[in-house]
Coordinates of N, CA and C in Angstrom, one line a residue:
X1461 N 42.8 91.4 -50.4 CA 44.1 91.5 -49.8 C 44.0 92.4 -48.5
X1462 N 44.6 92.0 -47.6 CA 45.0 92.6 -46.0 C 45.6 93.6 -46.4
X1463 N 45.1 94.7 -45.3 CA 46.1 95.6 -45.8 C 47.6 95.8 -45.1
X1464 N 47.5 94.5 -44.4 CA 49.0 94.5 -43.7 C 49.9 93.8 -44.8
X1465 N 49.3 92.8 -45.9 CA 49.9 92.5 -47.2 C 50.4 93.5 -48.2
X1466 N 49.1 94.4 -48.2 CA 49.4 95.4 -49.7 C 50.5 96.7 -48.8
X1467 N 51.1 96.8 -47.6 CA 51.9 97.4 -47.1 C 53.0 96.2 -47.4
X1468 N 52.8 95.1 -46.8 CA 54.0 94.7 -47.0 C 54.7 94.7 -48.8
X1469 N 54.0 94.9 -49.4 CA 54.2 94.8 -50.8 C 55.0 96.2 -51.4
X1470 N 54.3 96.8 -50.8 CA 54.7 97.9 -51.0 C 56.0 98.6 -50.5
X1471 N 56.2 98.0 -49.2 CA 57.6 98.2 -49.0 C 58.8 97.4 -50.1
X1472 N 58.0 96.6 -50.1 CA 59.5 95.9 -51.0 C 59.5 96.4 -52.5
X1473 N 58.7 96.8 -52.6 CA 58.1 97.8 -53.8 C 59.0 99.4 -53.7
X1474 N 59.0 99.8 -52.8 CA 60.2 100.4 -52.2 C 61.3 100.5 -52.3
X1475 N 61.6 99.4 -51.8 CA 63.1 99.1 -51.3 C 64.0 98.6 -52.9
X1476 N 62.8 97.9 -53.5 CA 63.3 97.6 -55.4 C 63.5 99.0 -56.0
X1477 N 62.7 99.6 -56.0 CA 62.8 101.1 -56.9 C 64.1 101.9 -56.3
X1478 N 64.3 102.2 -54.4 CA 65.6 102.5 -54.5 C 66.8 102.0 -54.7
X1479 N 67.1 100.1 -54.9 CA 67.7 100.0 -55.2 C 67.8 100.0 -57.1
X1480 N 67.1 100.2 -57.6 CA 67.3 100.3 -59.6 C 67.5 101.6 -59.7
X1481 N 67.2 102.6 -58.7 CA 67.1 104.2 -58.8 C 69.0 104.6 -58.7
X1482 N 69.2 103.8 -57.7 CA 70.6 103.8 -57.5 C 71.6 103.4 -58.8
X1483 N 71.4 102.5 -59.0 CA 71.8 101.7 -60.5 C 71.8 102.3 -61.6
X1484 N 70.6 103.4 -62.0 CA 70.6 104.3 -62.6 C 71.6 105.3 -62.8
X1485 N 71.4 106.5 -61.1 CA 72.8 106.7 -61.2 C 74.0 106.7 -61.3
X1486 N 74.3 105.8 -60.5 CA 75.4 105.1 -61.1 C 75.8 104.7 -62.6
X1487 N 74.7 104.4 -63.2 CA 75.2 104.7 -64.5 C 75.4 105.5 -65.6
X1488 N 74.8 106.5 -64.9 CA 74.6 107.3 -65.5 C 76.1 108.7 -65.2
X1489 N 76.2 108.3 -64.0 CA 78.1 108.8 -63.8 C 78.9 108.0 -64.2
X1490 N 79.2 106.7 -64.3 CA 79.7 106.5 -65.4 C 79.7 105.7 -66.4
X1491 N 78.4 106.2 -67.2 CA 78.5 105.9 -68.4 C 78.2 104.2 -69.1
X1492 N 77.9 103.7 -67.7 CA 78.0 101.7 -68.1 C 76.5 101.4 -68.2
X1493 N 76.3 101.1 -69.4 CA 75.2 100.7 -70.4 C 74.9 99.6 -69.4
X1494 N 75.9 98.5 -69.1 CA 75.4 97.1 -68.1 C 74.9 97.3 -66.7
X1495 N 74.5 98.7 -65.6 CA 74.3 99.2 -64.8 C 73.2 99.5 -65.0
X1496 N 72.9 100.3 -66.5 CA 71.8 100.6 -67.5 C 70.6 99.7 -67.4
X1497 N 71.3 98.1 -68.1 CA 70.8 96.9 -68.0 C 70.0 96.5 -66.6
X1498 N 70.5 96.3 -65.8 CA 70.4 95.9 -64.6 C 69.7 96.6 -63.9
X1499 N 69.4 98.1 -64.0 CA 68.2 98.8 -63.5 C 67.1 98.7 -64.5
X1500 N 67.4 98.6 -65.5 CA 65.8 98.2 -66.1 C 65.5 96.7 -65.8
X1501 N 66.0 95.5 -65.7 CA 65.8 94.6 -65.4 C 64.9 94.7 -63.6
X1502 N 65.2 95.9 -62.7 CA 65.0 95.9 -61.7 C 63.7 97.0 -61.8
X1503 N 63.7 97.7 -62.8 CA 62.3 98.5 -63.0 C 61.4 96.9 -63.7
X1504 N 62.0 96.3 -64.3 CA 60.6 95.0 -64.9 C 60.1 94.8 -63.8
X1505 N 61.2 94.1 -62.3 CA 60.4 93.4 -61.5 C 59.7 93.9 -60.8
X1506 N 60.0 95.4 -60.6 CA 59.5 95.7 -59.7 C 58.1 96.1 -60.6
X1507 N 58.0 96.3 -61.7 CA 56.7 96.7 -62.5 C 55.7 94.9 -62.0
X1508 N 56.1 94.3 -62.2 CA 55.2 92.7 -61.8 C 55.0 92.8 -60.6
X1509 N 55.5 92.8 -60.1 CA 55.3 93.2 -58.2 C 54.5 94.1 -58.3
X1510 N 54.0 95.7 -59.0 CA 52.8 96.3 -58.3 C 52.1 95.9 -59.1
X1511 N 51.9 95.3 -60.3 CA 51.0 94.7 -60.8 C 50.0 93.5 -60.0
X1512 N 51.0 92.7 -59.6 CA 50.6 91.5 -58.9 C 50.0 92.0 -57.3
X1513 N 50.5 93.0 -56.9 CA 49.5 93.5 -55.6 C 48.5 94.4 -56.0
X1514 N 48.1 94.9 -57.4 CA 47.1 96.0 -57.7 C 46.5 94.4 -58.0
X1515 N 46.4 93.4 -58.6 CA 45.5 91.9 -59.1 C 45.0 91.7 -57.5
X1516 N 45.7 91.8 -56.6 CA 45.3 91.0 -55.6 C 44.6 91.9 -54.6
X1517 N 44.3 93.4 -54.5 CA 44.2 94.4 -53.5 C 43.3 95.3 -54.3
X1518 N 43.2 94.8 -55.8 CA 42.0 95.9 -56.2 C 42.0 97.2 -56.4
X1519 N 40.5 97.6 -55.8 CA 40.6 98.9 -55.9 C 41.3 99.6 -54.7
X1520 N 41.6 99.3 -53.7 CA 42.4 98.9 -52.2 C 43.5 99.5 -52.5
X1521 N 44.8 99.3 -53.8 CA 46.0 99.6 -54.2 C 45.4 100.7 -55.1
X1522 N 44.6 100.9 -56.0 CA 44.3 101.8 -56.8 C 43.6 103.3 -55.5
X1523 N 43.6 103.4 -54.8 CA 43.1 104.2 -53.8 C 44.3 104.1 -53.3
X1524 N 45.6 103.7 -53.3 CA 46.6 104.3 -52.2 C 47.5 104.8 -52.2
X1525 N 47.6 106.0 -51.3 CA 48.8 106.7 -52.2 C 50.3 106.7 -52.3
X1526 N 50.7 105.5 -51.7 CA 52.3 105.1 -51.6 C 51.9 103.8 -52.9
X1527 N 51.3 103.5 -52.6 CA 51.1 102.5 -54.1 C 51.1 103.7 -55.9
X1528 N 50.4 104.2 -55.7 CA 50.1 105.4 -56.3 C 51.5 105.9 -57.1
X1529 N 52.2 106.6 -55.9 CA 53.6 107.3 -55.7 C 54.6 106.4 -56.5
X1530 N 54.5 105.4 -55.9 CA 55.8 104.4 -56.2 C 55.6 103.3 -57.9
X1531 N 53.9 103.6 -58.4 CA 54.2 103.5 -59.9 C 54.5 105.1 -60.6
X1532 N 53.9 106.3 -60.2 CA 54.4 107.1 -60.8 C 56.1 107.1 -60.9
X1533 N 57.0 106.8 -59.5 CA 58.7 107.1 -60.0 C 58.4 105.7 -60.8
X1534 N 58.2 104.6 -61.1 CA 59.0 103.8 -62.1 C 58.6 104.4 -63.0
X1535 N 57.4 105.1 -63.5 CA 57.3 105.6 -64.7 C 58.3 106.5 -65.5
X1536 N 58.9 107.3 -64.1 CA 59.6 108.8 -63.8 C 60.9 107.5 -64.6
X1537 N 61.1 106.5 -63.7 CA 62.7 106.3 -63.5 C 62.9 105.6 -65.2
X1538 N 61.7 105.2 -65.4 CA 62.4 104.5 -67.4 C 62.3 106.0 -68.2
X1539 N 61.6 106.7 -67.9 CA 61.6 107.9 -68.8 C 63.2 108.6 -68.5
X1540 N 63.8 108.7 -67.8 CA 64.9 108.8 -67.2 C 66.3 108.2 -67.8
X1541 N 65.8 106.6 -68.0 CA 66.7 106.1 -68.7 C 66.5 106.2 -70.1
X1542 N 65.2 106.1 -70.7 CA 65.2 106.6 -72.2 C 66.1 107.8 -72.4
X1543 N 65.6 109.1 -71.6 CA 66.8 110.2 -72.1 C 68.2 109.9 -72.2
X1544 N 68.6 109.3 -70.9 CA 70.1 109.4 -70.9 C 70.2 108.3 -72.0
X1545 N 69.8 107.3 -73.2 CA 70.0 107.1 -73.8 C 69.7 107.6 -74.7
X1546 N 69.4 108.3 -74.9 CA 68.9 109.1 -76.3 C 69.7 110.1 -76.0
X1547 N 70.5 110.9 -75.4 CA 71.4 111.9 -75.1 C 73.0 111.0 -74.9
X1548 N 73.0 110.0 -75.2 CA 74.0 109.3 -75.3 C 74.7 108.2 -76.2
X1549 N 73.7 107.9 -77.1 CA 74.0 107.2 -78.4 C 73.8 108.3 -79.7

């Protein structure tokens, strides 16, 4: 993979996580489980998306550090939502 691809990927890799990150809080002020929903539906895609550019870019993505960065917050952002659900049921 080019690395003008595994950038492009990565942005949208980006631009997904701040929008589910948002979703999160938002739900988490107030309180709507379907907000909940809809950011982990947006953490799945964006989990296939760096999957699917770490398949195609190798060790290329595994050496980069915005690739790197942006699986550690989805990790950050479900761990996130486990609490507030486990602090709220």
């Amino acid at each position: 993979m080019e690395k003008q691809a595994l950038h492009q990927q990565l942005e949208l890799a980006a631009q997904q996580f701040t929008n589910a990150y948002q979703l999160i809080q938002q739900a988490k002020t107030n309180g709507d489980e379907q907000e909940l929903l809809q950011a982990q539906d947006q953490l799945l895609q964006l989990d296939h998306l760096l999957k699917s550019a770490q398949i195609q870019a190798g060790e290329e993505a595994l050496e980069n550090a915005p690739f790197q960065q942006t699986f550690e917050k989805l990790h950050n952002a479900r761990q996130e939502i486990e609490e507030f659900r486990q602090n709220h049921h």
